[in-house]
Coordinates of C-alpha atoms in Angstrom, one line a residue:
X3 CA 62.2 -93.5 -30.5
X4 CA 59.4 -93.7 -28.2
X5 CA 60.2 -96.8 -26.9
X6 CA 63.9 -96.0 -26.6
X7 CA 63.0 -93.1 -24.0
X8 CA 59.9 -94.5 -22.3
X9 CA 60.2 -93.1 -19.3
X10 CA 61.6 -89.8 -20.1
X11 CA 59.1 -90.1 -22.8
X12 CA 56.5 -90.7 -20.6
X13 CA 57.1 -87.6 -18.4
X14 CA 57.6 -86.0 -22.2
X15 CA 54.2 -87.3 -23.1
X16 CA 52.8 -86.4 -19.8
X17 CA 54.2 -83.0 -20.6
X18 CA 52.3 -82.1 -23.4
X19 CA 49.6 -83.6 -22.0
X20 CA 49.2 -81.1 -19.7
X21 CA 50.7 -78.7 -22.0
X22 CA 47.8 -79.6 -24.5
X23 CA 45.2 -79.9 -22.0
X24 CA 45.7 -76.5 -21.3
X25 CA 45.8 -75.1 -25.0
X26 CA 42.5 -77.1 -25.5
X27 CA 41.0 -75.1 -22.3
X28 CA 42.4 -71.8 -23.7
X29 CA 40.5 -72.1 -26.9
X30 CA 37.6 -73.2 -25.8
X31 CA 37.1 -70.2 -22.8
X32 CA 37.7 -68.2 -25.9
X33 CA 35.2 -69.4 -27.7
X34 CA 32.6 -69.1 -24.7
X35 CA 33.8 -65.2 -24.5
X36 CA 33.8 -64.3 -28.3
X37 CA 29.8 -63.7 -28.0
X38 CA 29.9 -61.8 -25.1
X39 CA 32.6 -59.5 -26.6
X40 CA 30.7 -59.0 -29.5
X41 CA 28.0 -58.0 -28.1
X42 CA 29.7 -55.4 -25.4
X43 CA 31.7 -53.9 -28.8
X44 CA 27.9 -54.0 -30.6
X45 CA 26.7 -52.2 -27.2
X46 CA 29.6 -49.2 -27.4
X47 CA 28.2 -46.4 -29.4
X48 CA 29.7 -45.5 -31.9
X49 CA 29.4 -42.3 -34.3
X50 CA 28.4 -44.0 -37.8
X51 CA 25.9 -45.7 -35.9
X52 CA 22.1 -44.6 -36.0
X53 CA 20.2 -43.1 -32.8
X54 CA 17.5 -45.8 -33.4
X55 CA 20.0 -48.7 -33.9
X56 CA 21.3 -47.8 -30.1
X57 CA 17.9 -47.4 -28.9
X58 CA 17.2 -51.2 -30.1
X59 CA 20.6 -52.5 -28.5
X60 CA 20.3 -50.6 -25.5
X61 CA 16.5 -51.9 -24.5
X62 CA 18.0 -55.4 -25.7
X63 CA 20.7 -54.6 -22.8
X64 CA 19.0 -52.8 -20.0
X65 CA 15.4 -54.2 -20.4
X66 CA 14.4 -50.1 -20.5
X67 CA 12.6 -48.4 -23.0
X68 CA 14.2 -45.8 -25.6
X69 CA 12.4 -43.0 -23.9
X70 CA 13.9 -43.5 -20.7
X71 CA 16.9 -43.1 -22.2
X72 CA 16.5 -39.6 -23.2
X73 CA 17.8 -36.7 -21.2
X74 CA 15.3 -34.7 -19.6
X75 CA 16.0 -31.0 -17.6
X76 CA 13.8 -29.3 -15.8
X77 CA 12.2 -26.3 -17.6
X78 CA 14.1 -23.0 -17.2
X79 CA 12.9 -19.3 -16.4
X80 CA 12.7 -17.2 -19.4
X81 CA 15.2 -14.3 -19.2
X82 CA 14.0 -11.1 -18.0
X83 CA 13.0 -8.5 -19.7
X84 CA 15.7 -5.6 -21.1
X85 CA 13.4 -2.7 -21.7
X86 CA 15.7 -0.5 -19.8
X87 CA 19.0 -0.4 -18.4
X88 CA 19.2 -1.9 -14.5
X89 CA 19.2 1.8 -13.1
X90 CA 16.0 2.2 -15.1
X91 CA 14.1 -0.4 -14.0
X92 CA 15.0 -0.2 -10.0
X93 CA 13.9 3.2 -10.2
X94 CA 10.4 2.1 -12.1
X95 CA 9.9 -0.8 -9.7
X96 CA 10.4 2.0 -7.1
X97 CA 8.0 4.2 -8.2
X98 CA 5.9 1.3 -8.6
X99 CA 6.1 0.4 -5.1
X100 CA 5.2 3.7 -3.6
X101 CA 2.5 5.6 -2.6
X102 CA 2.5 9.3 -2.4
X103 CA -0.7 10.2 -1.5
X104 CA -1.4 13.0 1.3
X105 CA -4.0 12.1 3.3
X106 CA -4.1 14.8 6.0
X107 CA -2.6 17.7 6.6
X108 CA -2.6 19.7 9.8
X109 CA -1.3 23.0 11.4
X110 CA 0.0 23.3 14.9
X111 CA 0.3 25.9 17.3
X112 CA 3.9 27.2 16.1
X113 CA 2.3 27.8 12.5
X114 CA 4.6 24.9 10.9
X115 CA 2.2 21.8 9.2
X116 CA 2.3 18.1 9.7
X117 CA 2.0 16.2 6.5
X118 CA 0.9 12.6 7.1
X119 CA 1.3 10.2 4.3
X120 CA 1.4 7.0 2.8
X121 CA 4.8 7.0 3.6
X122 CA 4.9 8.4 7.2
X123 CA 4.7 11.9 9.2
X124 CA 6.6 14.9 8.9
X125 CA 6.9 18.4 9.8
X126 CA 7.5 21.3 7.2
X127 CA 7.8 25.2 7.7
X128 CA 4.8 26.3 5.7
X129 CA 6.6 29.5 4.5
X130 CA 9.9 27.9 3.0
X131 CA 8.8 24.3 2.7
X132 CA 11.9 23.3 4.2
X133 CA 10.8 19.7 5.9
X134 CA 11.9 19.7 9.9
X135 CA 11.5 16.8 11.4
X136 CA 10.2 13.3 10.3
X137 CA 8.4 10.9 12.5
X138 CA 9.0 7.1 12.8
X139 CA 5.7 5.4 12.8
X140 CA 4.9 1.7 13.4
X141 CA 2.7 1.9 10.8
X142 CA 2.9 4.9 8.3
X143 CA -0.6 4.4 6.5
X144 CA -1.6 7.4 7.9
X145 CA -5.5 8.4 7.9
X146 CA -5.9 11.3 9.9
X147 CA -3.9 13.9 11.9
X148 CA -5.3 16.4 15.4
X149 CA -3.3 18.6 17.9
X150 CA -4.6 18.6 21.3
X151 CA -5.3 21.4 23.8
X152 CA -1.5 21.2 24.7
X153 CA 0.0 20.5 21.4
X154 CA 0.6 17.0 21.3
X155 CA -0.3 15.4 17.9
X156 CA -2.4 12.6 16.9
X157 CA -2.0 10.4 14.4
X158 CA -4.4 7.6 13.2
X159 CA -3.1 5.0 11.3
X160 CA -4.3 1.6 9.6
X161 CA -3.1 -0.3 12.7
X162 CA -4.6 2.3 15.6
X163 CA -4.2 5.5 17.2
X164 CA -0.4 7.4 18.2
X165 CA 0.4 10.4 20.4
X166 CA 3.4 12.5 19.4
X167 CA 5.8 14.8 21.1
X168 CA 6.0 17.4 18.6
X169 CA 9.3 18.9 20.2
X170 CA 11.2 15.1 20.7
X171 CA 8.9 14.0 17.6
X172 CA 8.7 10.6 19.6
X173 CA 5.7 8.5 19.7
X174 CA 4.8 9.1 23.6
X175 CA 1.4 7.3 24.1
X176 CA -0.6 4.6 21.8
X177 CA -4.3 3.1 21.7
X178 CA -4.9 0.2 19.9
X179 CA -8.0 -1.2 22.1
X180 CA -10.6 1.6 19.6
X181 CA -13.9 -0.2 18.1
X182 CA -11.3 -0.7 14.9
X183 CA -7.8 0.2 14.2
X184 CA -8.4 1.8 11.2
X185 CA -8.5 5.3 12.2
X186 CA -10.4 7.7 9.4
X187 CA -11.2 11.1 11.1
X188 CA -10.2 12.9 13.8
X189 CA -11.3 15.8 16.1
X190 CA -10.6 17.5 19.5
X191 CA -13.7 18.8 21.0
X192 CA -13.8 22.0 23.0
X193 CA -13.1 20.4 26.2
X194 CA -9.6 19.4 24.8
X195 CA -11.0 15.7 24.6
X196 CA -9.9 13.4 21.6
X197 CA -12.5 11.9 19.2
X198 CA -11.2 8.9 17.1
X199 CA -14.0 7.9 14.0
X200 CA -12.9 4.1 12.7
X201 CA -14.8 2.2 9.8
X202 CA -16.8 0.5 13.4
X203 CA -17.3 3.3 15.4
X204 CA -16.0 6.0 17.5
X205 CA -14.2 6.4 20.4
X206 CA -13.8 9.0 23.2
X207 CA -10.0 9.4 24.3
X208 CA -8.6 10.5 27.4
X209 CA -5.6 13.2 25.9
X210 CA -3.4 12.3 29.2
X211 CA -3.8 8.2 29.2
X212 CA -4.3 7.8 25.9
X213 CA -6.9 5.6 26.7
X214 CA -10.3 5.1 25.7
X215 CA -13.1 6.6 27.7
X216 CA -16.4 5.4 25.6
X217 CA -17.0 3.9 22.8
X218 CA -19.8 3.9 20.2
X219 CA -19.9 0.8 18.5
X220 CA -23.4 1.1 17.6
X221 CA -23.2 4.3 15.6
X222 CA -25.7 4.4 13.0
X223 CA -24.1 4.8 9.0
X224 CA -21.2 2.2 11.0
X225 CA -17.9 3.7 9.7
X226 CA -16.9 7.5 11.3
X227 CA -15.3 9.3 7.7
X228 CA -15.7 12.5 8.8
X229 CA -16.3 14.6 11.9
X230 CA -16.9 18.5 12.9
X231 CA -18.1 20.4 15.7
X232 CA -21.0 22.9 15.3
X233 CA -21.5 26.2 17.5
X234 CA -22.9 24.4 20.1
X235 CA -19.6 22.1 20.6
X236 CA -21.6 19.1 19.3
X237 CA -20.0 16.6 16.9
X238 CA -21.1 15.7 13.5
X239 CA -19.9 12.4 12.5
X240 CA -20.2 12.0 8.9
X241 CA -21.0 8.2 7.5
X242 CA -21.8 5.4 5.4
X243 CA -25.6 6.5 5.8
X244 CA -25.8 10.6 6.6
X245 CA -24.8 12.2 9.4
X246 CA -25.3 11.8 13.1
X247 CA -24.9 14.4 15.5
X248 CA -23.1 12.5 19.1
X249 CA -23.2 14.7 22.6
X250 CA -19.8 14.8 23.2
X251 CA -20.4 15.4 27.1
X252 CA -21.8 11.7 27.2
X253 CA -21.3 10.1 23.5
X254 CA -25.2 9.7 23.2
X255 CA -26.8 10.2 19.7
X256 CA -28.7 13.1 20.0
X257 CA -29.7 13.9 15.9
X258 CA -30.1 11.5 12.9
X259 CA -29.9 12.5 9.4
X260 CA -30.8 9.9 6.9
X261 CA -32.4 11.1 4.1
X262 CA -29.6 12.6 2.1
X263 CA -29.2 11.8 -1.9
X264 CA -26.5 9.4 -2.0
X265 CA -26.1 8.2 1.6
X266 CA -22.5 8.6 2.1
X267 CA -21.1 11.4 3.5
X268 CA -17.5 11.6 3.3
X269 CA -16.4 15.1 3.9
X270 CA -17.4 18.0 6.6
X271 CA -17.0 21.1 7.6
X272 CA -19.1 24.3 9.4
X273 CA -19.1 27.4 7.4
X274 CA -18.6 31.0 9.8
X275 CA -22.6 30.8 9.6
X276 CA -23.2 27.5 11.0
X277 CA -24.2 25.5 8.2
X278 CA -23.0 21.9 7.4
X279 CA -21.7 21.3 4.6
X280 CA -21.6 17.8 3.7
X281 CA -19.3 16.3 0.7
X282 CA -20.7 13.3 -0.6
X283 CA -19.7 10.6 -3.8
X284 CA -22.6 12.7 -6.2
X285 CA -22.9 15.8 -4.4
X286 CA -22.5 18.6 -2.3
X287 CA -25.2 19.2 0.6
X288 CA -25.7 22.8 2.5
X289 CA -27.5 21.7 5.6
X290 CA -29.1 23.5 8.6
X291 CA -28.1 21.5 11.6
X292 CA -30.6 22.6 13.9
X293 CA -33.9 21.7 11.8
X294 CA -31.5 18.2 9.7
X295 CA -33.2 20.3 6.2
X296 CA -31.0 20.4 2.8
X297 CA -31.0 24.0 2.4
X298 CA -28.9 23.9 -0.8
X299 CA -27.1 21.4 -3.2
X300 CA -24.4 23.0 -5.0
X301 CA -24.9 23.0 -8.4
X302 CA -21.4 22.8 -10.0
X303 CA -21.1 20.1 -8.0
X304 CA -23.9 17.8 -8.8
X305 CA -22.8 14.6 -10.0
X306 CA -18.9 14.9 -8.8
X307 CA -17.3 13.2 -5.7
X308 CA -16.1 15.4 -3.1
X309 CA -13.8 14.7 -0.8
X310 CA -12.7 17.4 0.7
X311 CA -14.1 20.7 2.3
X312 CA -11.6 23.8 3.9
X313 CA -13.2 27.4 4.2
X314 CA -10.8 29.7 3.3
X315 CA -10.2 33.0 5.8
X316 CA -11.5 35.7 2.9
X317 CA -14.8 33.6 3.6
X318 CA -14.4 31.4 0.7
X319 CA -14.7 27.6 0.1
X320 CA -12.4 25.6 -1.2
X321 CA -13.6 22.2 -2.3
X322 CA -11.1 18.9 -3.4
X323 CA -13.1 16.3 -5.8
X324 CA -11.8 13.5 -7.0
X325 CA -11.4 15.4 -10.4
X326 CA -9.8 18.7 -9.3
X327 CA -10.0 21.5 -6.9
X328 CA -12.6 24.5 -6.9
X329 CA -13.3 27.6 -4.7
X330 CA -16.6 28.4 -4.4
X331 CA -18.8 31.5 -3.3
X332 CA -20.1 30.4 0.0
X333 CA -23.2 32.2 0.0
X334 CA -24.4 31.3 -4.0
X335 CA -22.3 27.9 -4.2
X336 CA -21.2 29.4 -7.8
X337 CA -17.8 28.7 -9.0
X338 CA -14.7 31.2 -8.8
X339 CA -11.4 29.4 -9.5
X340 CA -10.6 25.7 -10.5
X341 CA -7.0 25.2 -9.9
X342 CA -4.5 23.5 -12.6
X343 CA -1.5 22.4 -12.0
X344 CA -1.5 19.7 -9.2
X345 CA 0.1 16.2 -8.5
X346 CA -3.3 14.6 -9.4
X347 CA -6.4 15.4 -10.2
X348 CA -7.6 13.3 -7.1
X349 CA -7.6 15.6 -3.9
X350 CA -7.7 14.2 -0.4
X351 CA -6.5 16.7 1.9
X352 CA -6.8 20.1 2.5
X353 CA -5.4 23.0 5.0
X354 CA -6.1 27.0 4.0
X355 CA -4.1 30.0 5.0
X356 CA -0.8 28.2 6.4
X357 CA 2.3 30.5 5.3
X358 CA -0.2 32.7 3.1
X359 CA -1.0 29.3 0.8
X360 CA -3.4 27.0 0.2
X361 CA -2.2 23.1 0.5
X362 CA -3.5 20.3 -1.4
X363 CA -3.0 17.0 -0.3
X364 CA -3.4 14.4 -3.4
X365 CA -3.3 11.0 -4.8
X366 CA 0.4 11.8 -5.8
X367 CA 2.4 14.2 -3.8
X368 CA 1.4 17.8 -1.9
X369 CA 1.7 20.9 -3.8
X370 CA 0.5 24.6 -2.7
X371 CA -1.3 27.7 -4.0
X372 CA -0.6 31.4 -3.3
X373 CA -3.3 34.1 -4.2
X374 CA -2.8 35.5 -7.8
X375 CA -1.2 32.0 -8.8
X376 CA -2.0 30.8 -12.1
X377 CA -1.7 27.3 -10.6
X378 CA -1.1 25.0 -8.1
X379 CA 2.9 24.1 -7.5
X380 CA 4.1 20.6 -6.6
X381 CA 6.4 19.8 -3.0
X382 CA 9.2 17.8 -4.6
X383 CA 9.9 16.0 -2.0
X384 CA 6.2 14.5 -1.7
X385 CA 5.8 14.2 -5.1
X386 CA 6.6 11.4 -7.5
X387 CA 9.8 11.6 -9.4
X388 CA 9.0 12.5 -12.9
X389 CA 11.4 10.9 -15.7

C-alpha cells in the first residue's frame, strides 16, 4: 500500500511528519512548563494553607524575609477624651485660656473708672456698673493705668506705653523707646508730667509728644513696681531693693532707702500725714520720708505679702494681700474689717470712694464693697464664669 501510492504517500508521510513533529514539540514545551505551573499554583495562597507555610514559599520566591512581608501602619492618636459633652469642654478650655485678673483700676475726671485687665481696657459707670466703652489695645496685658492734667489716659502694657482719648477711646499717641516695655507703675507728678517705672528703669514723658524726656536706667533696686508723690511733689519709686526718692524737676536721685526687712517694696502710698507706707512680700513698713526711719511695722501684717495700699476718705486704710483684703486703723495699724466674699483671695488693685464703693481688683475678676456690706460683691462681667 505504501508502495502503491509513493508519491502521494510521500506527501502523506511528509504530512504526519510534520504533523508529528509538531505533537512531539507540544508535549515536550509542556513538560518544560508543568514545573513552573506548579510552583505559581504552590505560590497562590490559599485558605487551608498555614501562615508559616506561605512565609517559606514566599522568601523561596521573592528572596525577602517573612517579616518584610508583614503589614505595618503607622501608630494612631488615641481618641480624645469624653469627660464632657463638646459644649462642656470648649467652655473649660476657655476658661482655661483666660485670664481675669485686674491689675489697675483708675478714676477719671467724670467720676466713671477704667478697669485695665488681662484682657484689655474699659470704662464702667461706678454707680451702676454698666461698662461704657471698651478700648482696643495692641497688647491688652495691661500693668498700670494714669489720667493726665487734661484727661487723657495712660496705659502701660507688657509691650510699652499708650495714650488714650477717653472721649473717641482711640489710642492717640504711643512710646515704645522707655528703658523696657514692660510698664509696672505709673504716676503724673504735679507739673502734669508722666512718670513710667519699667522692670529697667524709669522714664520721664512728655504728656503732648508722648515722648521720652529722661530716662533713669541706673535706678538703684533696678525695676520701678511702685511710685508716689510726697508733700513736697517728690516721687517715691518703690523697688527690688527699698525705695528711692527721684527729683522729678531733673530725675536725679536725691534719697536712698535700703535697709528695709525684706528688700522689696511692691506697693506705696502717702497717708493724709505724710508718711510712706510701704507694702512689701513679709511686711508692712510706716516710714518717715524726711529722716528714711521705720517708724512702724504693722503688726497684723507681719509675715503676709501685700500688694496693695488705698487710704480710704473716712481716713482709713485699706490694704490687699495676697490672702485677702483688710482695713486698718491708720494711726494704731490695728485691724477693723477683713472682707469675704471676693473673686480671689489674691488682691492686686485697688481704688476707694468711686460711686460710694470700694473696688477690688483680683487674681479672678473685680468685685466691690459698699459700707455696712457683709461682703465683697463680684462684677460679672470681669469675673470668671462659675459652672
Amino acid at each position: 500500500m505504501a508502495i502503491g501510492i509513493v508519491s502521494k504517500g510521500s506527501v502523506t508521510v511528509v504530512l504526519f511528519c510534520k504533523r508529528t513533529s509538531l505533537f512531539i514539540s507540544f508535549i515536550l514545551l509542556g513538560l518544560v512548563a508543568l514545573p513552573n505551573i506548579a510552583t505559581v499554583a504552590m505560590a497562590i495562597p490559599v485558605t487551608s494553607q498555614k501562615s508559616s507555610r506561605q512565609s517559606i514559599l514566599a522568601q523561596r520566591l521573592l528572596n525577602v524575609e517573612p517579616s518584610e512581608l508583614i503589614p505595618a501602619y503607622p501608630p494612631s492618636p488615641p481618641p480624645p477624651r469624653q469627660d464632657s459633652l463638646p459644649d462642656e469642654r470648649q467652655l473649660q478650655e476657655s476658661l482655661q485660656e483666660t485670664d481675669y485678673r485686674i491689675s489697675a483700676l483708675q478714676e477719671d475726671y467724670t467720676g466713671n473708672l477704667w478697669v485695665g485687665s488681662w484682657r484689655g481696657l474699659s470704662r464702667i459707670d461706678p454707680n451702676t456698673g454698666k461698662i461704657l466703652a471698651r478700648v482696643s489695645l495692641p497688647n491688652v496685658t495691661i500693668g498700670a493705668l494714669a489720667q493726665d492734667k487734661v484727661g487723657r489716659l495712660w496705659v502701660g502694657t507688657y509691650e510699652g506705653l499708650q495714650r488714650v482719648d477717653p472721649r473717641s477711646s482711640e489710642i492717640t499717641a504711643q512710646n515704645l523707646f522707655l528703658p523696657s516695655k514692660r510698664v509696672l507703675s505709673l504716676l503724673v507728678d504735679k507739673r502734669g508730667y508722666v512718670w513710667a517705672g519699667t522692670d529697667n528703669g524709669l522714664a520721664l514723658i512728655s504728656p503732648d509728644q508722648g515722648l521720652s524726656m529722661t530716662t533713669l536706667k541706673n535706678l538703684p533696686g533696678v525695676s520701678a513696681n511702685a511710685m508716689t508723690l510726697d508733700a513736697e511733689g517728690q516721687l517715691w519709686a518703690g523697688t527690688l531693693d527699698g525705695l528711692v526718692r527721684v527729683n522729678t524737676a531733673n530725675a536725679y536721685i536725691i534719697k536712698r532707702i535700703d535697709n528695709l526687712p525684706g528688700t522689696t517694696v511692691q506697693a506705696l502710698a502717702i497717708s493724709p500725714q505724710g508718711l510712706i507706707w510701704a507694702g512689701m512680700p513679709n511686711n508692712l513698713l510706716v516710714i518717715n520720708p524726711k529722716t528714711g526711719m521705720v517708724l512702724r511695722s504693722v503688726t497684723p501684717l507681719r509675715g503676709r505679702n501685700v500688694t496693695a495700699i488705698r487710704f480710704a476718705k473716712d481716713g482709713s486704710v485699706w490694704v490687699g494681700t495676697n490672702n485677702g483684703l483688710l482695713r486698718l486703723n491708720p494711726y494704731t495699724g490695728a485691724m477693723l474689717d477683713q472682707v469675704p466674699g471676693l473673686p480671689s483671695s489674691r488682691v492686686l488693685s485697688l481704688a476707694a470712694d468711686i460711686g460710694n464703693k470700694l473696688w477690688i481688683g483680683t487674681s479672678e475678676g473685680l468685685a466691690w464693697l459698699m459700707p455696712k456690706m457683709q461682703g465683697a460683691k463680684p462684677h460679672l462681667a470681669f469675673t470668671r464664669a462659675v459652672k
